[in-house]
XYZ file of C-alpha atoms in Angstrom:
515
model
C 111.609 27.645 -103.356
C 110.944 30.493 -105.343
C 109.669 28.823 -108.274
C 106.495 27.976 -106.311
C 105.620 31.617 -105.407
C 102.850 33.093 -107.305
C 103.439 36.775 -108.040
C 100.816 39.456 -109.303
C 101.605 39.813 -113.371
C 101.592 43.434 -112.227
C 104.191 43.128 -109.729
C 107.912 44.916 -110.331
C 110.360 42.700 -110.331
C 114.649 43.328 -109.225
C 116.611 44.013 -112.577
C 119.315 42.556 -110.970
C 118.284 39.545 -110.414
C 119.814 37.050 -112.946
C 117.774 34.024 -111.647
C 114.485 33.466 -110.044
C 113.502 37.287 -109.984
C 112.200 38.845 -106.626
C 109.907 41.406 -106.468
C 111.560 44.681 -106.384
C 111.469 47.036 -102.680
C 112.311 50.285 -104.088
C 112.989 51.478 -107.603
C 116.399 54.125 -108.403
C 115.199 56.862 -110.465
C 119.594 57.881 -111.341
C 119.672 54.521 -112.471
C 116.709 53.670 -113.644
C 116.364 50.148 -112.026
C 114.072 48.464 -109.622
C 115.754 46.393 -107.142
C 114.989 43.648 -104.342
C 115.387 43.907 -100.533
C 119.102 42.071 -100.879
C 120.220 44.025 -104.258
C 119.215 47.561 -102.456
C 121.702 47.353 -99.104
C 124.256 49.141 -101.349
C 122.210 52.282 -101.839
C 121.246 52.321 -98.959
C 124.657 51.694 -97.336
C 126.829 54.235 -99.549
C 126.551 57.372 -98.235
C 126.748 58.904 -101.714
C 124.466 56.612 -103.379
C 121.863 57.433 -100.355
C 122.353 61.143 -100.974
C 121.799 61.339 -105.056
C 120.243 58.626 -105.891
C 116.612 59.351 -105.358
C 114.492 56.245 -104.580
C 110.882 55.718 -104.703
C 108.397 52.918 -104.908
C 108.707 49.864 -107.421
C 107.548 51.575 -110.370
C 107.744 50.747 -114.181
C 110.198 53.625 -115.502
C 109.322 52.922 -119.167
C 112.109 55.644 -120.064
C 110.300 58.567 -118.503
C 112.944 59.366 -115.425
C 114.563 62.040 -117.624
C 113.390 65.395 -118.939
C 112.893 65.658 -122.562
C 113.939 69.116 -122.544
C 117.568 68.692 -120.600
C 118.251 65.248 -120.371
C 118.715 65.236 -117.162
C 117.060 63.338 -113.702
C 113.827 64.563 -112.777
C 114.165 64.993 -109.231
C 111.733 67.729 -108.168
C 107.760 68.855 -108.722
C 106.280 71.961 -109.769
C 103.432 72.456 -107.554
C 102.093 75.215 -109.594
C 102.185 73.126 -113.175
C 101.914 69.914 -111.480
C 104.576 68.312 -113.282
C 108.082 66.457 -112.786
C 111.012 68.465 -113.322
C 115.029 68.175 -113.597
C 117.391 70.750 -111.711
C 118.165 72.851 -114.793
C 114.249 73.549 -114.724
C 114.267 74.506 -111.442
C 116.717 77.041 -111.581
C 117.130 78.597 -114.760
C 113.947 78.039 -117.127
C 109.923 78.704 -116.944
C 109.580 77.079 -113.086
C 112.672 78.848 -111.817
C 109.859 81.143 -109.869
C 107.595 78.642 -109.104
C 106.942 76.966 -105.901
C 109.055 73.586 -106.339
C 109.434 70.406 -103.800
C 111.519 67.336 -103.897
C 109.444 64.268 -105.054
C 109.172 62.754 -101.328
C 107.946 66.491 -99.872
C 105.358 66.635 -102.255
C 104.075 63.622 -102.424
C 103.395 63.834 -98.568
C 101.655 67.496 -99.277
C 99.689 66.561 -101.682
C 98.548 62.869 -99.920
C 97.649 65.269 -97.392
C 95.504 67.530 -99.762
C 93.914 64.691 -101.366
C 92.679 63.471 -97.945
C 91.132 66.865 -96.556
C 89.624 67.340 -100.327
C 88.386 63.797 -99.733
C 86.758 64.325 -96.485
C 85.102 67.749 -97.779
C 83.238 65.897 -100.736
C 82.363 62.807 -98.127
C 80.644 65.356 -95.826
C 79.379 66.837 -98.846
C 78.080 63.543 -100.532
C 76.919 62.517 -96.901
C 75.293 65.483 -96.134
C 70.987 64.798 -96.052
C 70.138 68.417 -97.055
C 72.430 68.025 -100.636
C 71.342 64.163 -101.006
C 70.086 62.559 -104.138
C 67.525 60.761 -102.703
C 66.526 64.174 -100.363
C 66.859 66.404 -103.646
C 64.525 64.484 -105.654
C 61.626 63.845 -103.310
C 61.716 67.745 -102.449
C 61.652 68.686 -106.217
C 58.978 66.056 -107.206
C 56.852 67.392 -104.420
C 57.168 71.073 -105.630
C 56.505 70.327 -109.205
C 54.101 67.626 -108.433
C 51.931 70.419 -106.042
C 52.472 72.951 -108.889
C 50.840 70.732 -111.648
C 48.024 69.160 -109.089
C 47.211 72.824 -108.261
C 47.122 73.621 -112.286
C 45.290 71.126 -113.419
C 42.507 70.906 -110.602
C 42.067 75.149 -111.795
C 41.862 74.254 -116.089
C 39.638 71.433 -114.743
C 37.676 73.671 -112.352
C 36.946 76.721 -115.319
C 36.343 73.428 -117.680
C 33.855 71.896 -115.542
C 31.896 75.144 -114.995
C 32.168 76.335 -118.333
C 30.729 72.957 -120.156
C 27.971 72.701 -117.741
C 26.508 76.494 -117.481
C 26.752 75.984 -121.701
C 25.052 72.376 -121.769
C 22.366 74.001 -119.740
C 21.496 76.807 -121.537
C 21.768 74.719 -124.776
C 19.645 72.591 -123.249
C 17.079 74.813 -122.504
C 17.373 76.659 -126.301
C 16.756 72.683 -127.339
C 13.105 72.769 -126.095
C 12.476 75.749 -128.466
C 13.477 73.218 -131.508
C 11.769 70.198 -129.989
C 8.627 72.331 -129.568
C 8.410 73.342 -133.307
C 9.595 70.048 -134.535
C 6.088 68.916 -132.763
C 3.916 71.496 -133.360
C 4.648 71.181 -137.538
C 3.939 67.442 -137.810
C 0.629 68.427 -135.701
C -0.362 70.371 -138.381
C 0.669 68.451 -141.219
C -1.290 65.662 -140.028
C -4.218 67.524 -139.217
C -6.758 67.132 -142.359
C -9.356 69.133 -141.199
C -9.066 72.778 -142.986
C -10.575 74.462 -140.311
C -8.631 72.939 -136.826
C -5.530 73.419 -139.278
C -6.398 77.518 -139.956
C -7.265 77.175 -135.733
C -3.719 75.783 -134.743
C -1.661 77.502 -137.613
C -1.281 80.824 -135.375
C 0.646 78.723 -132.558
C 2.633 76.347 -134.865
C 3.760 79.600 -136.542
C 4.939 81.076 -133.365
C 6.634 78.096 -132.445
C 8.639 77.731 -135.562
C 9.597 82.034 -135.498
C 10.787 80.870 -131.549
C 12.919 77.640 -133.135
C 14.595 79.962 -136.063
C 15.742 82.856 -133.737
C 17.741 80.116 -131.150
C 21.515 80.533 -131.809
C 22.863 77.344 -130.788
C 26.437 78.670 -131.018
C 26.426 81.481 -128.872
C 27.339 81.014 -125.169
C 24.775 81.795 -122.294
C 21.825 83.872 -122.587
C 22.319 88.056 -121.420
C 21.925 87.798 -117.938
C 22.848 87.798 -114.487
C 23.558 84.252 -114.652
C 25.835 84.684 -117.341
C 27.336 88.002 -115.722
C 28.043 85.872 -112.608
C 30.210 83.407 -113.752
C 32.097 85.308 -116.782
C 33.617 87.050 -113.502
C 33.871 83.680 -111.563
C 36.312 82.171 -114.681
C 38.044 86.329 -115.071
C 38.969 85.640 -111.436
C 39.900 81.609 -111.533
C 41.890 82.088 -115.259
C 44.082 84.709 -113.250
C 45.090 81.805 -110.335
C 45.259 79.324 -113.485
C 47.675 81.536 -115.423
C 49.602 82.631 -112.209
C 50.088 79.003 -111.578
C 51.295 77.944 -115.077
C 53.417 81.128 -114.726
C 54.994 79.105 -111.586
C 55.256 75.558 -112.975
C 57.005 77.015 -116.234
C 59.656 78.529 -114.103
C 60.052 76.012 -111.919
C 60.899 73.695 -114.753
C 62.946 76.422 -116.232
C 64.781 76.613 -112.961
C 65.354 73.205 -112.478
C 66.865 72.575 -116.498
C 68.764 75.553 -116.543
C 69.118 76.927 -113.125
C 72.121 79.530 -114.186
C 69.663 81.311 -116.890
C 66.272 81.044 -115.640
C 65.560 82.512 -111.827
C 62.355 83.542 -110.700
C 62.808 87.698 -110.457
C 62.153 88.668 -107.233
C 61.645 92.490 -106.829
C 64.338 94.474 -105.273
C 63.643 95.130 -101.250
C 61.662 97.752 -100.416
C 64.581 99.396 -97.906
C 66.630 100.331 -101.209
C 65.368 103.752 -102.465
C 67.039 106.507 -104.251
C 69.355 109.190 -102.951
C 69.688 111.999 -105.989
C 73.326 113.422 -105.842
C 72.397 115.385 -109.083
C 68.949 116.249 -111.039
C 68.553 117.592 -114.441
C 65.739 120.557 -114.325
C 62.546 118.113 -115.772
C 63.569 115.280 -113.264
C 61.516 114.071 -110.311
C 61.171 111.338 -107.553
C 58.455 109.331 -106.529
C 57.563 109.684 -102.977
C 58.886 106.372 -101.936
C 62.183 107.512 -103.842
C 61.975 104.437 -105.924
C 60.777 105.486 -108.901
C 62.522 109.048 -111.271
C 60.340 110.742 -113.818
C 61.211 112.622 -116.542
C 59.627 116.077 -118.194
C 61.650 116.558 -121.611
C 59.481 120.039 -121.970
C 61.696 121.061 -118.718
C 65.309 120.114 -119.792
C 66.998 117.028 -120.815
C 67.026 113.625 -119.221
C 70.283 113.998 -116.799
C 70.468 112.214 -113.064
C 72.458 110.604 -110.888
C 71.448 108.900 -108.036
C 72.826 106.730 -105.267
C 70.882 103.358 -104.552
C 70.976 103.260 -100.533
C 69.556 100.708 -98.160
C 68.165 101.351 -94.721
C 69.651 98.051 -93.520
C 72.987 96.676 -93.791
C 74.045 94.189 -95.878
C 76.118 91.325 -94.664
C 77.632 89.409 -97.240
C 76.140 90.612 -100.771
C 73.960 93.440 -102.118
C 71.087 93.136 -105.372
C 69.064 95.322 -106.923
C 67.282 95.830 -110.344
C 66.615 98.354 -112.477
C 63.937 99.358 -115.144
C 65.436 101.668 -117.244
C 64.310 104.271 -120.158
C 64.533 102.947 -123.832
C 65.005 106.612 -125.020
C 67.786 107.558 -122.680
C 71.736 106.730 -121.891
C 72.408 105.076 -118.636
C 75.502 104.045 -116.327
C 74.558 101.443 -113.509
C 76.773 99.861 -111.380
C 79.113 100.785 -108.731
C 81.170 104.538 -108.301
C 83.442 106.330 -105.662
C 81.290 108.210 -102.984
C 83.066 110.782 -103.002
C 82.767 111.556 -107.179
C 79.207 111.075 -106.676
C 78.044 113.976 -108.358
C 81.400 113.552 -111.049
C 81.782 110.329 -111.841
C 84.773 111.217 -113.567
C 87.003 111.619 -110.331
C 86.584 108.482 -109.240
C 86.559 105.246 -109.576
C 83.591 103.222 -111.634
C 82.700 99.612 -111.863
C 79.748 99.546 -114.431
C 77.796 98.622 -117.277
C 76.936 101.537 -119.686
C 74.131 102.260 -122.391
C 75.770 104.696 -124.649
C 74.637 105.906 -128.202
C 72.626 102.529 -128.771
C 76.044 100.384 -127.276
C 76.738 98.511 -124.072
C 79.645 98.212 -122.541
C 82.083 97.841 -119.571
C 83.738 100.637 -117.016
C 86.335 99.279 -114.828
C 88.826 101.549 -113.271
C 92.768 100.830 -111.991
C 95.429 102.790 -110.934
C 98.584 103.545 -113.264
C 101.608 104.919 -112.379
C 102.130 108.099 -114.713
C 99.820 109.619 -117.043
C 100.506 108.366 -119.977
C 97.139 107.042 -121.968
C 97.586 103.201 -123.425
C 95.615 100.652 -125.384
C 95.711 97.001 -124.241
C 93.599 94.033 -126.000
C 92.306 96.806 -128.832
C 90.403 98.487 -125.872
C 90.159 102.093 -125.518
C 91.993 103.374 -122.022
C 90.659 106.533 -121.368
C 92.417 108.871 -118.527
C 89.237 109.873 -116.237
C 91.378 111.882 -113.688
C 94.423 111.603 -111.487
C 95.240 110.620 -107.845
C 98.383 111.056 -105.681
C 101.236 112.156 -106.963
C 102.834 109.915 -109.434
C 99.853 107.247 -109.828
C 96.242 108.384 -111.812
C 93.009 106.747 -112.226
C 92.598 104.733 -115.258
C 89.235 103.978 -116.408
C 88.944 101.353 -119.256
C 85.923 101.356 -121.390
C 85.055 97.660 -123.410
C 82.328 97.268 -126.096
C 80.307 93.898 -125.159
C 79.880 91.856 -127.962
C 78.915 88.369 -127.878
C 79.486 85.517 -131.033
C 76.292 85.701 -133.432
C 75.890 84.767 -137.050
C 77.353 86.962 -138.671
C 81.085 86.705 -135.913
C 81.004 89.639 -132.883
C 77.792 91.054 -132.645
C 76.993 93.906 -129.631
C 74.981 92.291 -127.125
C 71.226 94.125 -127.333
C 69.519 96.334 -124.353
C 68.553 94.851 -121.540
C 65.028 94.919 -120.400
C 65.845 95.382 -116.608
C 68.928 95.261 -115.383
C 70.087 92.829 -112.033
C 73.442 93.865 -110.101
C 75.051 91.268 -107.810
C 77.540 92.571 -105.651
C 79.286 89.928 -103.758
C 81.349 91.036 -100.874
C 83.389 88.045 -99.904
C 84.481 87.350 -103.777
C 84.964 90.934 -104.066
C 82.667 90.541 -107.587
C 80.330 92.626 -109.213
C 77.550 90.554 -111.539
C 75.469 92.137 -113.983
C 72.253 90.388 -115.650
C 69.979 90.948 -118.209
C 66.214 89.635 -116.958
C 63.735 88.993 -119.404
C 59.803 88.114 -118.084
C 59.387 86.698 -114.933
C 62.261 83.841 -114.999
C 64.722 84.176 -117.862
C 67.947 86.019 -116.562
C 71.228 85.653 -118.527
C 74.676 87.017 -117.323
C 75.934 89.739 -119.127
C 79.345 90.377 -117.580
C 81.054 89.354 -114.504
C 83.717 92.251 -113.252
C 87.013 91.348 -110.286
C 87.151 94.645 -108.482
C 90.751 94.508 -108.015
C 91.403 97.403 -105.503
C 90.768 97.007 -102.003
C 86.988 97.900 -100.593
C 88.702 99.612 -97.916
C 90.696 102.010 -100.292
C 87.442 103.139 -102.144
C 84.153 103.992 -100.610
C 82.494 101.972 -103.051
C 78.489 102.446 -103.688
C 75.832 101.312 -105.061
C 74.500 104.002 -107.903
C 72.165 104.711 -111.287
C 73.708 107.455 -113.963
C 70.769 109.110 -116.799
C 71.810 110.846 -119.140
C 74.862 111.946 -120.336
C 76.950 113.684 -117.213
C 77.613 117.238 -116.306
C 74.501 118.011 -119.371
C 73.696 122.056 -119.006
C 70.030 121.750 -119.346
C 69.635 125.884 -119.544
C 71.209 126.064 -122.615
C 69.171 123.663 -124.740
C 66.062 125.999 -125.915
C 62.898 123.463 -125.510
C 60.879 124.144 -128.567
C 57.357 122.608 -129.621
C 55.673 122.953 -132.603
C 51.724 123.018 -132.484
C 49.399 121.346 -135.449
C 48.761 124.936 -137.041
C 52.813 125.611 -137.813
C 53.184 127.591 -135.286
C 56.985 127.002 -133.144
C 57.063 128.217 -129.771
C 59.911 128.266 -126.948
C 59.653 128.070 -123.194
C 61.650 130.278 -121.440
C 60.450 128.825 -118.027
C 56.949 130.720 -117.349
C 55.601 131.382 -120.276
C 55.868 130.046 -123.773
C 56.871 132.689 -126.608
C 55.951 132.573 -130.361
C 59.496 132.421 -131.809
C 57.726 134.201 -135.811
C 55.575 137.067 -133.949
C 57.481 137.156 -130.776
C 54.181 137.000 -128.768
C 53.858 135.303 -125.167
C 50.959 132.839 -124.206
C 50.191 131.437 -120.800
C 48.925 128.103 -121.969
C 46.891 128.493 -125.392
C 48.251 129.128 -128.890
C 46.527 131.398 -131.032
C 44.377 128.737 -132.826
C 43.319 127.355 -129.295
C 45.177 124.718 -128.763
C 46.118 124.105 -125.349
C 50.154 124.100 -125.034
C 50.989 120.728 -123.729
C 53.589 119.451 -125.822
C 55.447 116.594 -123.452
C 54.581 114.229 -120.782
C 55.795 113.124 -117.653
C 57.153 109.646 -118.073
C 59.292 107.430 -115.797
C 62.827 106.900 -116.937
C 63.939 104.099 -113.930
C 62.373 102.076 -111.167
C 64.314 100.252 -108.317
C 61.868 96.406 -109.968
């Protein structure tokens, strides 16, 4: 009968089956054979077949029930590697740690994975905000108003433009035409008197032709006044639109580089723990100005919000080309010295940028890991320190590790939930690359973490840097806080030097601006 049974060519069939070949019900992984519904009763009616010899589903072994390193059955899985292993793996070599099941526990655990993973991407693939179809009528509506909107402006200023011109060309026309009719008058005119009689208009008529310009714009005029301001003010909206298309393309290509900046709320200000002599806020504490006639360039100041945040905090920074700055997040309560506490930050340092992370270490001993220099920035409770480690940024350019340049403005993400702190580099209006991604691996609740902005080199003593200027006649003064002193005579001036010069030698200039 069982010649006339058609069997899948993928089917297992018994191996000990010597004739007509049933398909196999379970397949014996210590003996390495698949076997039919009659041929298994003996492992499953011997208790000590039952108990070591592992059966699964009709399977083709193709010699792959051993391990290549042992020899011996592989009867477990490595959740952690995801791969089959023998006992001897289990227990004594590189998974002996690892989290380990028997081949029938995890397969149920991990059927059971696959189906909540599967019903996470079906609500995910079924969802209408996320879908395809939803995605790409929202993003060709966008771009589509964008363009509409840019090219009904550029048509707008073209329209205008062509027609004011083609009028007043127009007009500057008749001039030509004119003299074009008085000459032939007069060449035609054979009379030697009426030609003497007419010669006074034709000649005026030609000196009118020979002065028109044709390629100038409009005539001086109100006219022409009017509607130079009308395309000043429509060429703005045109270039703020094209501004908005571009990154919305930008943002749809590459949406991990290019994000439209969006300026930094208006409830984070400035809170100065520390201000060199020639610093100064702005009166909406967003803004610090610098006098390098005063003292040197030397802040720090906590970035503080009026509201709270719930899951993540941003901000962005303009900072000084001329000065060193520290951004990022420090200690509270090391504030004013950033040295004893902790730091998460990115640093501009003698024309470098680089990383601060901080850890603690048991012991004081300094150490070097990955060629990075460890530097000891202070110590905590007895027998543990904080360890601050500072990394060089370099990213893969021509010519192999290159330092990665100064940013133009700096953006800080602070994620709470991920316990991650984001630094990018924004360029223009959309182009924003990340410049280093940091774990802060200490608990939130340990550290008073905050927000903060470091000028300057720390702990500078402004008072003992003499602030000298030299004026155009030679002369080299020194301020000594009131007045300035001639440092060859000796002499004091209020505000002149002796050749008359006023004595202004530095201006106020703003160093950093919450963007």
């Amino acid at each position: 009968m069982s010649e006339n049974i058609k069997m899948d060519p993928q089917t297992i069939l018994c191996d000990m089956c010597i004739e007509d070949r049933r398909p196999a019900k379970k397949t014996c992984m210590k003996c390495e054979i698949s076997m039919c519904v009659q041929h298994l009763q003996a492992h499953l009616t011997t208790p000590v077949l039952l108990q070591t010899h592992p059966l699964t589903e009709p399977m083709d072994l193709c010699g792959n029930t051993k391990c290549s390193q042992h020899g011996k059955l592989l009867e477990y899985y490595c959740l952690d590697d995801m791969t089959c292993v023998c006992v001897s793996c289990a227990i004594e070599d590189q998974h002996r740690l690892h989290n380990m099941k028997t081949f029938s526990t995890a397969h149920k655990e991990l059927l059971e994975k696959l189906k909540a993973e599967q019903l996470i991407l079906q609500e995910k693939t079924d969802d209408e905000n996320v879908s395809l179809e939803k995605w790409e009528k929202s993003e060709r509506e966008k771009l589509g108003g964008c363009s509409v909107r840019l090219i009904e402006a550029v048509t707008k200023l073209r329209d205008i433009s062509l027609t004011s011109v083609q009028s007043s060309v127009s007009a500057r026309m008749v001039s030509l035409k004119t003299s074009k009719i008085s000459m032939e008058a007069a060449q035609k005119e054979k009379d030697t008197f009426r030609f003497l009689q007419m010669y006074s208009q034709v000649h005026q008529d030609v000196e009118k032709a020979k002065a028109v310009d044709l390629r100038k714009g409009l005539e001086p005029g109100s006219h022409r006044d009017k509607l130079v301001e009308e395309i000043r003010q429509n060429g703005e909206k045109m270039v703020k639109q094209a501004s908005q298309f571009w990154g919305s393309l930008l943002t749809l290509v590459d949406p991990e580089h290019h994000q439209e900046l969006v300026p930094t709320g208006s409830h984070l200000i400035f809170e100065p723990q520390s201000l060199g002599p020639g610093m100064s806020l702005s009166k909406d504490s967003r803004n610090v100005f610098h006098n390098s006639w005063l003292g040197q360039c030397s802040a720090t100041l906590l970035i503080c919000s009026t509201k709270t945040a719930s899951s993540y905090q941003r901000w962005v920074v303009s900072l000084s080309k001329e000065s060193d700055w520290t951004t990022g997040l420090c200690e509270k309560t090391s504030a004013k010295n950033l040295k004893d506490g902790a730091v998460y930050g990115l640093c501009w340092e003698d024309k470098q940028l680089s990383s601060l992370t901080t850890r603690r270490e048991e012991g004081s001993q300094s150490s070097t890991s990955q060629g990075l220099k460890v530097q000891n920035t202070g110590t905590a409770k007895i027998g543990t320190q904080l360890v601050t480690t500072s990394a060089l940024i370099t990213y893969q350019g021509e010519n192999g590790e290159e330092p990665v340049p100064r940013p133009e403005k700096v953006e800080v993400l602070w994620n709470f939930p991920a316990s991650t702190l984001s630094f990018f580099s924004r360029t223009g209006q959309h182009q924003r690359e990340e410049i280093i991604t940091m774990k802060l691996k200490v608990s939130i609740n340990n550290w008073d973490l905050v927000p903060f902005v470091q000028l300057g080199k720390e702990n500078i003593d402004s008072t003992t840097q003499e602030q000298q200027w030299k004026c155009s006649c030679g002369k080299v003064y020194s301020w000594d806080g009131n007045r300035y002193r001639d440092n060859r005579s000796g002499s004091y001036y209020q505000g002149c030097c002796s050749c008359g010069k006023v004595l202004s030698p530095h201006i106020t200039e703003m160093v950093c601006e919450l963007y």
